[in-house]
PDB file of C-alpha atoms in Angstrom:
ATOM      1  CA  MET A   1       0.000   0.000   0.000  1.00  0.00           C
ATOM      2  CA  PRO A   2       1.542   3.302  -1.044  1.00  0.00           C
ATOM      3  CA  GLY A   3       1.896   5.959   1.588  1.00  0.00           C
ATOM      4  CA  ILE A   4       3.395   9.395   2.031  1.00  0.00           C
ATOM      5  CA  ARG A   5       5.008  11.279   4.858  1.00  0.00           C
ATOM      6  CA  LEU A   6       3.765  14.757   5.632  1.00  0.00           C
ATOM      7  CA  LYS A   7       6.452  17.357   5.169  1.00  0.00           C
ATOM      8  CA  GLU A   8       6.849  20.118   7.698  1.00  0.00           C
ATOM      9  CA  ASN A   9       4.465  23.050   7.083  1.00  0.00           C
ATOM     10  CA  GLU A  10       2.873  21.228   4.132  1.00  0.00           C
ATOM     11  CA  PRO A  11      -0.784  22.030   3.485  1.00  0.00           C
ATOM     12  CA  PHE A  12      -3.176  19.107   3.772  1.00  0.00           C
ATOM     13  CA  GLU A  13      -4.523  19.611   0.238  1.00  0.00           C
ATOM     14  CA  VAL A  14      -1.024  19.288  -1.239  1.00  0.00           C
ATOM     15  CA  ALA A  15      -0.446  16.090   0.727  1.00  0.00           C
ATOM     16  CA  ILE A  16      -3.744  14.653  -0.511  1.00  0.00           C
ATOM     17  CA  ARG A  17      -2.753  15.477  -4.108  1.00  0.00           C
ATOM     18  CA  ARG A  18       0.624  13.783  -3.614  1.00  0.00           C
ATOM     19  CA  PHE A  19      -1.085  10.728  -2.120  1.00  0.00           C
ATOM     20  CA  LYS A  20      -3.537  10.511  -5.034  1.00  0.00           C
ATOM     21  CA  ARG A  21      -0.618  10.696  -7.467  1.00  0.00           C
ATOM     22  CA  THR A  22       1.225   7.844  -5.730  1.00  0.00           C
ATOM     23  CA  ILE A  23      -1.952   5.733  -5.695  1.00  0.00           C
ATOM     24  CA  GLU A  24      -2.411   6.380  -9.426  1.00  0.00           C
ATOM     25  CA  LYS A  25       1.204   5.459 -10.230  1.00  0.00           C
ATOM     26  CA  ALA A  26       0.981   2.247  -8.205  1.00  0.00           C
ATOM     27  CA  GLY A  27      -2.234   1.239  -9.977  1.00  0.00           C
ATOM     28  CA  THR A  28      -3.996   0.423  -6.716  1.00  0.00           C
ATOM     29  CA  LEU A  29      -7.266   2.111  -7.600  1.00  0.00           C
ATOM     30  CA  THR A  30      -7.572   0.482 -11.028  1.00  0.00           C
ATOM     31  CA  GLU A  31      -6.859  -2.934  -9.522  1.00  0.00           C
ATOM     32  CA  LEU A  32      -9.462  -2.329  -6.830  1.00  0.00           C
ATOM     33  CA  ARG A  33     -12.075  -1.420  -9.426  1.00  0.00           C
ATOM     34  CA  SER A  34     -11.276  -4.476 -11.520  1.00  0.00           C
ATOM     35  CA  ARG A  35     -11.559  -6.775  -8.486  1.00  0.00           C
ATOM     36  CA  GLU A  36     -14.734  -5.173  -7.158  1.00  0.00           C
ATOM     37  CA  PHE A  37     -16.912  -7.706  -8.978  1.00  0.00           C
ATOM     38  CA  TYR A  38     -16.029 -11.171 -10.198  1.00  0.00           C
ATOM     39  CA  GLU A  39     -15.409 -11.332 -13.915  1.00  0.00           C
ATOM     40  CA  LYS A  40     -15.621 -14.684 -15.643  1.00  0.00           C
ATOM     41  CA  PRO A  41     -12.424 -15.752 -17.401  1.00  0.00           C
ATOM     42  CA  THR A  42     -14.160 -15.752 -20.790  1.00  0.00           C
ATOM     43  CA  SER A  43     -15.422 -12.201 -20.213  1.00  0.00           C
ATOM     44  CA  GLU A  44     -11.947 -11.081 -19.194  1.00  0.00           C
ATOM     45  CA  ARG A  45     -10.390 -12.621 -22.322  1.00  0.00           C
ATOM     46  CA  LYS A  46     -13.074 -11.052 -24.501  1.00  0.00           C
ATOM     47  CA  ARG A  47     -12.527  -7.607 -22.923  1.00  0.00           C
ATOM     48  CA  LYS A  48      -8.747  -7.842 -23.313  1.00  0.00           C
ATOM     49  CA  LEU A  49      -9.052  -8.987 -26.930  1.00  0.00           C
ATOM     50  CA  ALA A  50     -11.402  -6.094 -27.740  1.00  0.00           C
ATOM     51  CA  ALA A  51      -8.947  -3.644 -26.149  1.00  0.00           C
ATOM     52  CA  ALA A  52      -6.067  -5.124 -28.166  1.00  0.00           C
ATOM     53  CA  VAL A  53      -8.040  -4.836 -31.416  1.00  0.00           C
ATOM     54  CA  LYS A  54      -8.922  -1.236 -30.577  1.00  0.00           C
ATOM     55  CA  ARG A  55      -5.249  -0.408 -29.874  1.00  0.00           C
ATOM     56  CA  HIS A  56      -4.229  -2.084 -33.126  1.00  0.00           C
ATOM     57  CA  HIS A  57      -6.759  -0.105 -35.181  1.00  0.00           C
ATOM     58  CA  LYS A  58      -5.702   3.112 -33.462  1.00  0.00           C
ATOM     59  CA  ARG A  59      -2.032   2.417 -34.228  1.00  0.00           C
ATOM     60  CA  ILE A  60      -2.805   1.645 -37.874  1.00  0.00           C
ATOM     61  CA  ARG A  61      -4.928   4.794 -38.185  1.00  0.00           C
ATOM     62  CA  SER A  62      -2.106   6.954 -36.832  1.00  0.00           C
ATOM     63  CA  GLN A  63       0.484   5.417 -39.181  1.00  0.00           C
ATOM     64  CA  THR A  64      -1.462   5.697 -42.432  1.00  0.00           C
ATOM     65  CA  LEU A  65      -1.664   8.879 -44.428  1.00  0.00           C
ATOM     66  CA  PRO A  66      -4.967  10.744 -44.408  1.00  0.00           C
ATOM     67  CA  PRO A  67      -7.011  10.555 -47.619  1.00  0.00           C
ATOM     68  CA  LYS A  68      -6.687  13.363 -50.091  1.00  0.00           C
ATOM     69  CA  LEU A  69      -9.612  15.746 -49.919  1.00  0.00           C
ATOM     70  CA  TYR A  70      -9.387  17.126 -53.449  1.00  0.00           C
TER      71      TYR A  70
END
C-alpha cells in the first residue's frame, strides 16, 4: 500500500494530491475497481481482446496517411 510522509508546514490539500498521485502510479485504484466484482475468465479474455483490437486499429490509423480531400 503506497503511503506518504507529511512534510513540515505542508498544506493538507497538497499532501492529498501527492497521495492521489502515488496511488495512481501504483495502480492500486484500477486494480481495486477491476476486483470489485467477479469477472468470468471468458469475459476477461473477450474484454482484453477487444482492447487489443482497438489499440491495433488506433495504431494503424495513426500510421497511415490521411485521404486526399481534393
